[in-house]
Amino acid sequence: MHPAVILEQNLRAVRARIAGACERASREPAEVTLVAVTKTVDAATTQMLIDLGVRDLAENRQQAAAEKLPHVPGLHDPGRPRLHFIGPLQRNKVRRVLEQFDVIHSVDSVKLADEINKRAIELGRPAVDIFLQVNVAAEGRKQGLEPAEVHEALRELAAACPRLRVLGLMCMAPQADRAEAARPHFRRLRELAHVPVNCGLSVALPSLSMGMSNDFEVAIEEGATHVRIGSLLFEGLPPLVDAGA
Ligand SMILES: *Cc1c(COP(=O)(O)O)cnc(C)c1O
């Protein structure tokens, strides 16, 4: 089968599963953005996704993205898809990431947020959409703010980073055999997105970036608005010689 045909079938299957999860949760599929994670595929495959109507693409490494994305013609059209940065972000890469990407999901410290705000001013970018990444499972080696730090970080950003628009929170559930194991972590993220304002009132941040190939349906049931899906979309495609991790 031609790769585009395989990709189209995979995409249709993923969209059907998103719709199924939405139905179980009494949600509208339009509330859930499929963010296609293209970090393991080449420019031609990325372009095929755009041709199939995918409107949101994600990469996790600035350098690899800088080499690949110029070779994706659909990213240079006026109505191009939105580009999401989802990987660990060092402060010295912020400027380049801002030049390439529309949304950053992996803001894991106030220091990094400050740097993004500062660079946005330098670049004349009026607003940058971000998610704060939270280490929901409190695993020592995973990146992200500790759950207990999230609300204080939001207060600091509101005071010090006027160029940043915090869409919501992002997390990665720990690897597990069963998708169900991720549920408490996703639920925790949703609860953290309710930010106390005063006198017992809280406001909910609008977006939750959670759920990957192996657990996105559970994430949608728990309120995900952005699911980041890679490997499931590319199942059955011939492997690349030089696939990034
Ligand atoms: C790679 C990656 C994904 C997609 O993972 P799959 O299991 O391939 O769907 C999602 N989020 C982040 C942060 C990633 O690095």
GROMACS .gro file of C-alpha atoms and ligand atoms in nm:
model
  260
    1MET     CA    1   0.000   0.000   0.000
    2HIS     CA    2   0.113   0.355  -0.068
    3PRO     CA    3   0.225   0.535   0.251
    4ALA     CA    4  -0.039   0.804   0.201
    5VAL     CA    5  -0.311   0.537   0.203
    6ILE     CA    6  -0.175   0.381   0.524
    7LEU     CA    7  -0.153   0.723   0.682
    8GLU     CA    8  -0.507   0.812   0.581
    9GLN     CA    9  -0.641   0.489   0.734
   10ASN     CA   10  -0.445   0.546   1.055
   11LEU     CA   11  -0.566   0.903   1.079
   12ARG     CA   12  -0.926   0.799   1.022
   13ALA     CA   13  -0.893   0.531   1.292
   14VAL     CA   14  -0.746   0.778   1.541
   15ARG     CA   15  -1.017   1.033   1.469
   16ALA     CA   16  -1.283   0.764   1.517
   17ARG     CA   17  -1.131   0.669   1.854
   18ILE     CA   18  -1.123   1.036   1.957
   19ALA     CA   19  -1.491   1.062   1.863
   20GLY     CA   20  -1.568   0.745   2.061
   21ALA     CA   21  -1.394   0.874   2.372
   22CYS     CA   22  -1.578   1.206   2.337
   23GLU     CA   23  -1.907   1.026   2.314
   24ARG     CA   24  -1.838   0.826   2.630
   25ALA     CA   25  -1.752   1.150   2.809
   26SER     CA   26  -2.047   1.348   2.660
   27ARG     CA   27  -1.804   1.586   2.493
   28GLU     CA   28  -1.789   1.726   2.140
   29PRO     CA   29  -1.503   1.605   1.916
   30ALA     CA   30  -1.447   1.970   1.822
   31GLU     CA   31  -1.327   2.029   2.181
   32VAL     CA   32  -1.031   1.798   2.123
   33THR     CA   33  -0.739   1.904   1.904
   34LEU     CA   34  -0.538   1.624   1.749
   35VAL     CA   35  -0.174   1.734   1.765
   36ALA     CA   36   0.022   1.505   1.532
   37VAL     CA   37   0.370   1.443   1.669
   38THR     CA   38   0.597   1.425   1.365
   39LYS     CA   39   0.931   1.387   1.547
   40THR     CA   40   0.994   1.038   1.406
   41VAL     CA   41   0.895   1.101   1.044
   42ASP     CA   42   1.049   1.283   0.749
   43ALA     CA   43   0.939   1.597   0.568
   44ALA     CA   44   0.745   1.403   0.301
   45THR     CA   45   0.536   1.219   0.562
   46THR     CA   46   0.478   1.542   0.751
   47GLN     CA   47   0.352   1.700   0.428
   48MET     CA   48   0.118   1.403   0.372
   49LEU     CA   49  -0.043   1.471   0.709
   50ILE     CA   50  -0.101   1.832   0.610
   51ASP     CA   51  -0.253   1.717   0.280
   52LEU     CA   52  -0.485   1.491   0.481
   53GLY     CA   53  -0.612   1.792   0.673
   54VAL     CA   54  -0.410   1.781   0.995
   55ARG     CA   55  -0.398   2.135   1.134
   56ASP     CA   56  -0.163   2.092   1.432
   57LEU     CA   57   0.186   1.942   1.423
   58ALA     CA   58   0.437   1.892   1.703
   59GLU     CA   59   0.812   1.845   1.730
   60ASN     CA   60   1.023   1.787   2.040
   61ARG     CA   61   1.372   1.892   1.929
   62GLN     CA   62   1.452   2.239   1.801
   63GLN     CA   63   1.754   2.142   1.594
   64ALA     CA   64   1.589   1.846   1.420
   65ALA     CA   65   1.281   2.058   1.348
   66ALA     CA   66   1.495   2.336   1.203
   67GLU     CA   67   1.648   2.088   0.961
   68LYS     CA   68   1.324   1.921   0.856
   69LEU     CA   69   1.050   2.183   0.856
   70PRO     CA   70   1.190   2.404   0.575
   71HIS     CA   71   1.136   2.099   0.350
   72VAL     CA   72   0.765   2.080   0.426
   73PRO     CA   73   0.601   2.306   0.166
   74GLY     CA   74   0.264   2.317   0.342
   75LEU     CA   75   0.423   2.499   0.634
   76HIS     CA   76   0.495   2.800   0.418
   77ASP     CA   77   0.140   2.860   0.297
   78PRO     CA   78  -0.059   3.144   0.453
   79GLY     CA   79  -0.310   2.905   0.614
   80ARG     CA   80  -0.038   2.675   0.743
   81PRO     CA   81  -0.091   2.436   1.035
   82ARG     CA   82   0.004   2.544   1.385
   83LEU     CA   83   0.338   2.420   1.513
   84HIS     CA   84   0.364   2.300   1.872
   85PHE     CA   85   0.692   2.256   2.058
   86ILE     CA   86   0.660   1.971   2.310
   87GLY     CA   87   1.016   1.877   2.410
   88PRO     CA   88   1.256   1.978   2.685
   89LEU     CA   89   1.352   2.341   2.624
   90GLN     CA   90   1.684   2.494   2.721
   91ARG     CA   91   1.690   2.867   2.772
   92ASN     CA   92   1.948   2.921   2.498
   93LYS     CA   93   1.709   2.762   2.245
   94VAL     CA   94   1.410   2.982   2.330
   95ARG     CA   95   1.470   3.242   2.063
   96ARG     CA   96   1.490   2.985   1.785
   97VAL     CA   97   1.186   2.799   1.914
   98LEU     CA   98   0.988   3.124   1.914
   99GLU     CA   99   1.093   3.188   1.556
  100GLN     CA  100   0.966   2.846   1.448
  101PHE     CA  101   0.674   2.751   1.671
  102ASP     CA  102   0.331   2.887   1.759
  103VAL     CA  103   0.268   2.709   2.089
  104ILE     CA  104   0.505   2.577   2.359
  105HIS     CA  105   0.372   2.289   2.572
  106SER     CA  106   0.684   2.226   2.780
  107VAL     CA  107   0.727   2.533   3.000
  108ASP     CA  108   0.853   2.375   3.320
  109SER     CA  109   0.981   2.666   3.528
  110VAL     CA  110   0.917   3.033   3.596
  111LYS     CA  111   1.274   3.104   3.484
  112LEU     CA  112   1.202   2.954   3.143
  113ALA     CA  113   0.875   3.148   3.121
  114ASP     CA  114   1.065   3.470   3.197
  115GLU     CA  115   1.308   3.394   2.919
  116ILE     CA  116   1.024   3.327   2.670
  117ASN     CA  117   0.859   3.654   2.771
  118LYS     CA  118   1.184   3.845   2.726
  119ARG     CA  119   1.255   3.694   2.383
  120ALA     CA  120   0.897   3.754   2.270
  121ILE     CA  121   0.947   4.123   2.342
  122GLU     CA  122   1.276   4.125   2.148
  123LEU     CA  123   1.115   3.951   1.852
  124GLY     CA  124   0.813   4.178   1.859
  125ARG     CA  125   0.580   3.888   1.915
  126PRO     CA  126   0.269   4.023   2.089
  127ALA     CA  127   0.161   3.696   2.252
  128VAL     CA  128   0.292   3.344   2.296
  129ASP     CA  129   0.058   3.057   2.377
  130ILE     CA  130   0.204   2.821   2.634
  131PHE     CA  131   0.120   2.530   2.857
  132LEU     CA  132   0.286   2.475   3.193
  133GLN     CA  133   0.423   2.123   3.213
  134VAL     CA  134   0.349   1.946   3.539
  135ASN     CA  135   0.526   1.644   3.680
  136VAL     CA  136   0.193   1.494   3.791
  137ALA     CA  137   0.333   1.159   3.891
  138ALA     CA  138   0.607   1.332   4.096
  139GLU     CA  139   0.871   1.113   3.937
  140GLY     CA  140   1.221   1.233   4.018
  141ARG     CA  141   1.357   1.233   3.666
  142LYS     CA  142   1.059   1.365   3.468
  143GLN     CA  143   1.054   1.732   3.385
  144GLY     CA  144   0.780   1.964   3.494
  145LEU     CA  145   0.669   2.175   3.785
  146GLU     CA  146   0.576   1.987   4.098
  147PRO     CA  147   0.198   1.992   4.146
  148ALA     CA  148   0.237   2.200   4.463
  149GLU     CA  149   0.425   2.471   4.268
  150VAL     CA  150   0.173   2.522   3.989
  151HIS     CA  151  -0.057   2.785   4.137
  152GLU     CA  152   0.226   2.997   4.269
  153ALA     CA  153   0.397   2.978   3.928
  154LEU     CA  154   0.075   3.096   3.762
  155ARG     CA  155   0.061   3.395   3.995
  156GLU     CA  156   0.423   3.484   3.916
  157LEU     CA  157   0.361   3.456   3.542
  158ALA     CA  158   0.052   3.672   3.560
  159ALA     CA  159   0.258   3.940   3.734
  160ALA     CA  160   0.582   3.919   3.538
  161CYS     CA  161   0.519   3.774   3.191
  162PRO     CA  162   0.257   3.983   3.009
  163ARG     CA  163   0.344   3.837   2.668
  164LEU     CA  164   0.258   3.483   2.775
  165ARG     CA  165  -0.090   3.346   2.738
  166VAL     CA  166  -0.119   3.038   2.956
  167LEU     CA  167  -0.364   2.813   2.775
  168GLY     CA  168  -0.344   2.548   3.043
  169LEU     CA  169  -0.144   2.258   3.180
  170MET     CA  170   0.042   1.973   3.014
  171CYS     CA  171   0.160   1.638   3.144
  172MET     CA  172   0.297   1.303   3.040
  173ALA     CA  173   0.169   1.004   3.233
  174PRO     CA  174   0.430   0.750   3.344
  175GLN     CA  175   0.478   0.456   3.111
  176ALA     CA  176   0.242   0.174   3.198
  177ASP     CA  177   0.100  -0.142   3.044
  178ARG     CA  178  -0.258  -0.029   3.078
  179ALA     CA  179  -0.396   0.307   2.972
  180GLU     CA  180  -0.621   0.301   3.281
  181ALA     CA  181  -0.310   0.351   3.498
  182ALA     CA  182  -0.281   0.704   3.359
  183ARG     CA  183  -0.630   0.809   3.470
  184PRO     CA  184  -0.545   0.938   3.820
  185HIS     CA  185  -0.262   1.148   3.676
  186PHE     CA  186  -0.485   1.305   3.411
  187ARG     CA  187  -0.751   1.370   3.673
  188ARG     CA  188  -0.490   1.536   3.893
  189LEU     CA  189  -0.389   1.766   3.607
  190ARG     CA  190  -0.752   1.863   3.549
  191GLU     CA  191  -0.795   1.944   3.918
  192LEU     CA  192  -0.477   2.155   3.919
  193ALA     CA  193  -0.613   2.356   3.625
  194HIS     CA  194  -0.877   2.494   3.864
  195VAL     CA  195  -0.689   2.792   3.997
  196PRO     CA  196  -0.809   2.952   4.321
  197VAL     CA  197  -0.878   3.324   4.282
  198ASN     CA  198  -1.029   3.428   4.612
  199CYS     CA  199  -1.287   3.345   4.878
  200GLY     CA  200  -1.310   2.984   4.764
  201LEU     CA  201  -1.371   3.078   4.401
  202SER     CA  202  -1.162   2.927   4.127
  203VAL     CA  203  -1.124   2.969   3.753
  204ALA     CA  204  -1.039   2.681   3.522
  205LEU     CA  205  -0.764   2.723   3.265
  206PRO     CA  206  -0.920   2.644   2.928
  207SER     CA  207  -0.687   2.375   2.794
  208LEU     CA  208  -0.529   2.046   2.900
  209SER     CA  209  -0.254   1.891   2.688
  210MET     CA  210  -0.251   1.526   2.789
  211GLY     CA  211  -0.273   1.185   2.626
  212MET     CA  212  -0.043   1.011   2.378
  213SER     CA  213  -0.081   0.706   2.151
  214ASN     CA  214  -0.126   0.461   2.436
  215ASP     CA  215  -0.354   0.661   2.667
  216PHE     CA  216  -0.533   0.937   2.473
  217GLU     CA  217  -0.881   0.793   2.513
  218VAL     CA  218  -0.851   0.795   2.893
  219ALA     CA  219  -0.711   1.149   2.870
  220ILE     CA  220  -1.013   1.264   2.668
  221GLU     CA  221  -1.247   1.105   2.921
  222GLU     CA  222  -1.065   1.311   3.186
  223GLY     CA  223  -1.092   1.638   2.994
  224ALA     CA  224  -0.798   1.659   2.750
  225THR     CA  225  -0.832   1.936   2.492
  226HIS     CA  226  -0.504   1.857   2.313
  227VAL     CA  227  -0.392   1.498   2.254
  228ARG     CA  228  -0.036   1.455   2.128
  229ILE     CA  229  -0.025   1.147   1.907
  230GLY     CA  230   0.274   1.014   1.717
  231SER     CA  231   0.342   0.643   1.681
  232LEU     CA  232  -0.020   0.537   1.631
  233LEU     CA  233  -0.045   0.757   1.320
  234PHE     CA  234   0.261   0.602   1.163
  235GLU     CA  235   0.197   0.233   1.229
  236GLY     CA  236   0.263   0.021   0.921
  237LEU     CA  237   0.469   0.285   0.739
  238PRO     CA  238   0.809   0.174   0.614
  239PRO     CA  239   1.069   0.269   0.876
  240LEU     CA  240   1.294   0.567   0.813
  241VAL     CA  241   1.666   0.517   0.790
  242ASP     CA  242   1.734   0.821   1.005
  243ALA     CA  243   1.441   0.846   1.248
  244GLY     CA  244   1.483   1.087   1.538
  245ALA     CA  245   1.378   0.970   1.881
  246LIG     C1  246   0.679   1.168   2.143
  246LIG     C2  247   0.587   1.246   2.227
  246LIG     C3  248   0.449   1.228   2.216
  246LIG     C4  249   0.385   1.125   2.123
  246LIG     O1  250   0.410   0.995   2.171
  246LIG     P1  251   0.348   0.866   2.099
  246LIG     O2  252   0.352   0.761   2.204
  246LIG     O3  253   0.437   0.838   1.983
  246LIG     O4  254   0.210   0.899   2.057
  246LIG     C5  255   0.367   1.307   2.295
  246LIG     N1  256   0.418   1.400   2.380
  246LIG     C6  257   0.550   1.419   2.393
  246LIG     C7  258   0.599   1.522   2.488
  246LIG     C8  259   0.639   1.344   2.318
  246LIG     O5  260   0.771   1.364   2.332
   0.00000   0.00000   0.00000
